[in-house]
Amino acid sequence: QYPAGGSSTNPFL
Amino acid sequence: VDIPWVVKPEEKLKFDSIFDSLGPVGGILTGDKVKPVLLNSKLPVDILGRVWELSDLDRDGMLDRDEFSVAMYLVYRALEGEPVPMSLPPPLVPPSKR
């Protein structure tokens, strides 16, 4: 669901 | 490192019961399950974003039981007017992650 690395693992960004 | 975790056992019990009430799958809560709970604190989204950054220690977009406790701890402290740190102080890192 989320790409590895990067801040897109943060649901608030 | 032999520092006690700042999350006290009685607080951990409270956070664990919230964690369990959110329906973790495989002992893990996804971001979309945790997000409404944190938003419920009414803290600004940029603060909550930092709380997430600090508590999702393995950066997988999900929180396990200990990571969730860190998030809740930071939210409760923020509600008491304490600033959310820019990086996680060692006593806040769960013993299981050191």
mmCIF file with all atom_site columns, C-alpha atoms in Angstrom:
data_model
loop_
_atom_site.group_PDB
_atom_site.id
_atom_site.type_symbol
_atom_site.label_atom_id
_atom_site.label_alt_id
_atom_site.label_comp_id
_atom_site.label_asym_id
_atom_site.label_entity_id
_atom_site.label_seq_id
_atom_site.pdbx_PDB_ins_code
_atom_site.Cartn_x
_atom_site.Cartn_y
_atom_site.Cartn_z
_atom_site.occupancy
_atom_site.B_iso_or_equiv
_atom_site.pdbx_formal_charge
_atom_site.auth_seq_id
_atom_site.auth_comp_id
_atom_site.auth_asym_id
_atom_site.auth_atom_id
_atom_site.pdbx_PDB_model_num
ATOM 1   C CA . GLN A 1 1  ? 0.000   0.000  0.000  1.00 0.00 ? 1  GLN A CA 1
ATOM 2   C CA . TYR A 1 2  ? 2.811   2.418  0.851  1.00 0.00 ? 2  TYR A CA 1
ATOM 3   C CA . PRO A 1 3  ? 5.969   2.774  -1.207 1.00 0.00 ? 3  PRO A CA 1
ATOM 4   C CA . ALA A 1 4  ? 9.106   1.761  0.689  1.00 0.00 ? 4  ALA A CA 1
ATOM 5   C CA . GLY A 1 5  ? 11.160  4.564  2.232  1.00 0.00 ? 5  GLY A CA 1
ATOM 6   C CA . GLY A 1 6  ? 9.833   8.110  1.959  1.00 0.00 ? 6  GLY A CA 1
ATOM 7   C CA . SER A 1 7  ? 7.438   9.891  4.235  1.00 0.00 ? 7  SER A CA 1
ATOM 8   C CA . SER A 1 8  ? 4.269   8.515  2.644  1.00 0.00 ? 8  SER A CA 1
ATOM 9   C CA . THR A 1 9  ? 4.121   5.992  5.481  1.00 0.00 ? 9  THR A CA 1
ATOM 10  C CA . ASN A 1 10 ? 2.845   8.900  7.558  1.00 0.00 ? 10 ASN A CA 1
ATOM 11  C CA . PRO A 1 11 ? -0.964  9.095  7.362  1.00 0.00 ? 11 PRO A CA 1
ATOM 12  C CA . PHE A 1 12 ? -0.859  12.728 8.498  1.00 0.00 ? 12 PHE A CA 1
ATOM 13  C CA . LEU A 1 13 ? 1.293   14.010 5.642  1.00 0.00 ? 13 LEU A CA 1
ATOM 14  C CA . VAL B 2 1  ? 21.001  0.851  27.515 1.00 0.00 ? 1  VAL B CA 1
ATOM 15  C CA . ASP B 2 2  ? 19.450  0.376  30.916 1.00 0.00 ? 2  ASP B CA 1
ATOM 16  C CA . ILE B 2 3  ? 16.959  3.230  31.170 1.00 0.00 ? 3  ILE B CA 1
ATOM 17  C CA . PRO B 2 4  ? 13.379  2.601  32.305 1.00 0.00 ? 4  PRO B CA 1
ATOM 18  C CA . TRP B 2 5  ? 10.730  3.229  29.655 1.00 0.00 ? 5  TRP B CA 1
ATOM 19  C CA . VAL B 2 6  ? 8.875   6.468  30.397 1.00 0.00 ? 6  VAL B CA 1
ATOM 20  C CA . VAL B 2 7  ? 5.577   4.733  29.687 1.00 0.00 ? 7  VAL B CA 1
ATOM 21  C CA . LYS B 2 8  ? 4.605   3.483  33.140 1.00 0.00 ? 8  LYS B CA 1
ATOM 22  C CA . PRO B 2 9  ? 3.042   0.022  33.520 1.00 0.00 ? 9  PRO B CA 1
ATOM 23  C CA . GLU B 2 10 ? -0.367  1.466  34.458 1.00 0.00 ? 10 GLU B CA 1
ATOM 24  C CA . GLU B 2 11 ? -0.262  3.795  31.455 1.00 0.00 ? 11 GLU B CA 1
ATOM 25  C CA . LYS B 2 12 ? 0.799   0.897  29.234 1.00 0.00 ? 12 LYS B CA 1
ATOM 26  C CA . LEU B 2 13 ? -2.260  -1.048 30.411 1.00 0.00 ? 13 LEU B CA 1
ATOM 27  C CA . LYS B 2 14 ? -4.503  1.845  29.427 1.00 0.00 ? 14 LYS B CA 1
ATOM 28  C CA . PHE B 2 15 ? -2.827  2.274  26.033 1.00 0.00 ? 15 PHE B CA 1
ATOM 29  C CA . ASP B 2 16 ? -2.931  -1.491 25.427 1.00 0.00 ? 16 ASP B CA 1
ATOM 30  C CA . SER B 2 17 ? -6.674  -1.580 26.059 1.00 0.00 ? 17 SER B CA 1
ATOM 31  C CA . ILE B 2 18 ? -7.183  1.261  23.561 1.00 0.00 ? 18 ILE B CA 1
ATOM 32  C CA . PHE B 2 19 ? -4.932  -0.592 21.111 1.00 0.00 ? 19 PHE B CA 1
ATOM 33  C CA . ASP B 2 20 ? -6.962  -3.789 21.484 1.00 0.00 ? 20 ASP B CA 1
ATOM 34  C CA . SER B 2 21 ? -10.260 -1.911 21.104 1.00 0.00 ? 21 SER B CA 1
ATOM 35  C CA . LEU B 2 22 ? -9.146  -0.703 17.664 1.00 0.00 ? 22 LEU B CA 1
ATOM 36  C CA . GLY B 2 23 ? -9.010  -4.217 16.240 1.00 0.00 ? 23 GLY B CA 1
ATOM 37  C CA . PRO B 2 24 ? -5.317  -4.873 15.543 1.00 0.00 ? 24 PRO B CA 1
ATOM 38  C CA . VAL B 2 25 ? -4.605  -7.489 12.862 1.00 0.00 ? 25 VAL B CA 1
ATOM 39  C CA . GLY B 2 26 ? -1.581  -9.628 13.601 1.00 0.00 ? 26 GLY B CA 1
ATOM 40  C CA . GLY B 2 27 ? -0.726  -7.348 16.530 1.00 0.00 ? 27 GLY B CA 1
ATOM 41  C CA . ILE B 2 28 ? -0.512  -4.308 14.284 1.00 0.00 ? 28 ILE B CA 1
ATOM 42  C CA . LEU B 2 29 ? -2.740  -1.300 13.609 1.00 0.00 ? 29 LEU B CA 1
ATOM 43  C CA . THR B 2 30 ? -2.677  0.329  10.182 1.00 0.00 ? 30 THR B CA 1
ATOM 44  C CA . GLY B 2 31 ? -2.434  4.095  9.814  1.00 0.00 ? 31 GLY B CA 1
ATOM 45  C CA . ASP B 2 32 ? -6.088  4.426  8.828  1.00 0.00 ? 32 ASP B CA 1
ATOM 46  C CA . LYS B 2 33 ? -7.146  2.818  12.133 1.00 0.00 ? 33 LYS B CA 1
ATOM 47  C CA . VAL B 2 34 ? -4.859  4.943  14.291 1.00 0.00 ? 34 VAL B CA 1
ATOM 48  C CA . LYS B 2 35 ? -5.428  8.241  12.498 1.00 0.00 ? 35 LYS B CA 1
ATOM 49  C CA . PRO B 2 36 ? -9.024  8.924  13.737 1.00 0.00 ? 36 PRO B CA 1
ATOM 50  C CA . VAL B 2 37 ? -7.949  8.211  17.314 1.00 0.00 ? 37 VAL B CA 1
ATOM 51  C CA . LEU B 2 38 ? -5.137  10.718 17.140 1.00 0.00 ? 38 LEU B CA 1
ATOM 52  C CA . LEU B 2 39 ? -7.340  13.257 15.344 1.00 0.00 ? 39 LEU B CA 1
ATOM 53  C CA . ASN B 2 40 ? -9.783  12.853 18.210 1.00 0.00 ? 40 ASN B CA 1
ATOM 54  C CA . SER B 2 41 ? -7.220  14.535 20.462 1.00 0.00 ? 41 SER B CA 1
ATOM 55  C CA . LYS B 2 42 ? -7.930  17.788 18.547 1.00 0.00 ? 42 LYS B CA 1
ATOM 56  C CA . LEU B 2 43 ? -4.210  18.453 18.304 1.00 0.00 ? 43 LEU B CA 1
ATOM 57  C CA . PRO B 2 44 ? -3.039  20.176 15.098 1.00 0.00 ? 44 PRO B CA 1
ATOM 58  C CA . VAL B 2 45 ? -2.373  17.784 12.224 1.00 0.00 ? 45 VAL B CA 1
ATOM 59  C CA . ASP B 2 46 ? 1.271   18.863 11.939 1.00 0.00 ? 46 ASP B CA 1
ATOM 60  C CA . ILE B 2 47 ? 1.788   17.901 15.583 1.00 0.00 ? 47 ILE B CA 1
ATOM 61  C CA . LEU B 2 48 ? 0.089   14.558 15.018 1.00 0.00 ? 48 LEU B CA 1
ATOM 62  C CA . GLY B 2 49 ? 2.266   14.019 11.954 1.00 0.00 ? 49 GLY B CA 1
ATOM 63  C CA . ARG B 2 50 ? 5.328   14.459 14.119 1.00 0.00 ? 50 ARG B CA 1
ATOM 64  C CA . VAL B 2 51 ? 3.897   12.140 16.767 1.00 0.00 ? 51 VAL B CA 1
ATOM 65  C CA . TRP B 2 52 ? 3.484   9.536  14.037 1.00 0.00 ? 52 TRP B CA 1
ATOM 66  C CA . GLU B 2 53 ? 7.031   10.058 12.744 1.00 0.00 ? 53 GLU B CA 1
ATOM 67  C CA . LEU B 2 54 ? 8.400   9.543  16.246 1.00 0.00 ? 54 LEU B CA 1
ATOM 68  C CA . SER B 2 55 ? 6.294   6.499  17.096 1.00 0.00 ? 55 SER B CA 1
ATOM 69  C CA . ASP B 2 56 ? 6.408   4.515  13.834 1.00 0.00 ? 56 ASP B CA 1
ATOM 70  C CA . LEU B 2 57 ? 9.929   3.382  14.629 1.00 0.00 ? 57 LEU B CA 1
ATOM 71  C CA . ASP B 2 58 ? 10.292  0.943  11.727 1.00 0.00 ? 58 ASP B CA 1
ATOM 72  C CA . ARG B 2 59 ? 8.595   3.351  9.285  1.00 0.00 ? 59 ARG B CA 1
ATOM 73  C CA . ASP B 2 60 ? 6.203   0.730  7.970  1.00 0.00 ? 60 ASP B CA 1
ATOM 74  C CA . GLY B 2 61 ? 3.101   2.932  8.106  1.00 0.00 ? 61 GLY B CA 1
ATOM 75  C CA . MET B 2 62 ? 1.643   0.816  10.899 1.00 0.00 ? 62 MET B CA 1
ATOM 76  C CA . LEU B 2 63 ? 1.953   0.757  14.668 1.00 0.00 ? 63 LEU B CA 1
ATOM 77  C CA . ASP B 2 64 ? 2.494   -2.280 16.837 1.00 0.00 ? 64 ASP B CA 1
ATOM 78  C CA . ARG B 2 65 ? 1.527   -2.299 20.527 1.00 0.00 ? 65 ARG B CA 1
ATOM 79  C CA . ASP B 2 66 ? 4.676   -0.575 21.755 1.00 0.00 ? 66 ASP B CA 1
ATOM 80  C CA . GLU B 2 67 ? 4.776   1.983  18.942 1.00 0.00 ? 67 GLU B CA 1
ATOM 81  C CA . PHE B 2 68 ? 1.138   2.805  19.650 1.00 0.00 ? 68 PHE B CA 1
ATOM 82  C CA . SER B 2 69 ? 1.976   3.393  23.320 1.00 0.00 ? 69 SER B CA 1
ATOM 83  C CA . VAL B 2 70 ? 4.662   5.880  22.284 1.00 0.00 ? 70 VAL B CA 1
ATOM 84  C CA . ALA B 2 71 ? 2.122   7.695  20.089 1.00 0.00 ? 71 ALA B CA 1
ATOM 85  C CA . MET B 2 72 ? -0.469  7.834  22.863 1.00 0.00 ? 72 MET B CA 1
ATOM 86  C CA . TYR B 2 73 ? 2.122   8.936  25.401 1.00 0.00 ? 73 TYR B CA 1
ATOM 87  C CA . LEU B 2 74 ? 3.181   11.836 23.162 1.00 0.00 ? 74 LEU B CA 1
ATOM 88  C CA . VAL B 2 75 ? -0.448  12.821 22.504 1.00 0.00 ? 75 VAL B CA 1
ATOM 89  C CA . TYR B 2 76 ? -1.321  12.862 26.206 1.00 0.00 ? 76 TYR B CA 1
ATOM 90  C CA . ARG B 2 77 ? 1.805   14.885 27.035 1.00 0.00 ? 77 ARG B CA 1
ATOM 91  C CA . ALA B 2 78 ? 0.994   17.322 24.210 1.00 0.00 ? 78 ALA B CA 1
ATOM 92  C CA . LEU B 2 79 ? -2.527  17.738 25.594 1.00 0.00 ? 79 LEU B CA 1
ATOM 93  C CA . GLU B 2 80 ? -0.928  18.657 28.914 1.00 0.00 ? 80 GLU B CA 1
ATOM 94  C CA . GLY B 2 81 ? 0.970   21.401 27.105 1.00 0.00 ? 81 GLY B CA 1
ATOM 95  C CA . GLU B 2 82 ? 4.342   19.698 26.742 1.00 0.00 ? 82 GLU B CA 1
ATOM 96  C CA . PRO B 2 83 ? 6.008   20.195 23.359 1.00 0.00 ? 83 PRO B CA 1
ATOM 97  C CA . VAL B 2 84 ? 6.384   17.138 21.134 1.00 0.00 ? 84 VAL B CA 1
ATOM 98  C CA . PRO B 2 85 ? 10.142  16.545 20.724 1.00 0.00 ? 85 PRO B CA 1
ATOM 99  C CA . MET B 2 86 ? 11.742  16.677 17.260 1.00 0.00 ? 86 MET B CA 1
ATOM 100 C CA . SER B 2 87 ? 13.408  13.331 17.831 1.00 0.00 ? 87 SER B CA 1
ATOM 101 C CA . LEU B 2 88 ? 12.593  10.482 20.169 1.00 0.00 ? 88 LEU B CA 1
ATOM 102 C CA . PRO B 2 89 ? 14.503  10.732 23.465 1.00 0.00 ? 89 PRO B CA 1
ATOM 103 C CA . PRO B 2 90 ? 16.126  7.398  24.478 1.00 0.00 ? 90 PRO B CA 1
ATOM 104 C CA . PRO B 2 91 ? 13.821  6.875  27.515 1.00 0.00 ? 91 PRO B CA 1
ATOM 105 C CA . LEU B 2 92 ? 10.852  6.968  25.121 1.00 0.00 ? 92 LEU B CA 1
ATOM 106 C CA . VAL B 2 93 ? 12.174  4.204  22.865 1.00 0.00 ? 93 VAL B CA 1
ATOM 107 C CA . PRO B 2 94 ? 10.366  0.999  23.846 1.00 0.00 ? 94 PRO B CA 1
ATOM 108 C CA . PRO B 2 95 ? 12.771  -1.522 25.415 1.00 0.00 ? 95 PRO B CA 1
ATOM 109 C CA . SER B 2 96 ? 11.776  -3.990 22.680 1.00 0.00 ? 96 SER B CA 1
ATOM 110 C CA . LYS B 2 97 ? 13.134  -1.630 19.979 1.00 0.00 ? 97 LYS B CA 1
ATOM 111 C CA . ARG B 2 98 ? 16.524  -0.719 21.427 1.00 0.00 ? 98 ARG B CA 1
#
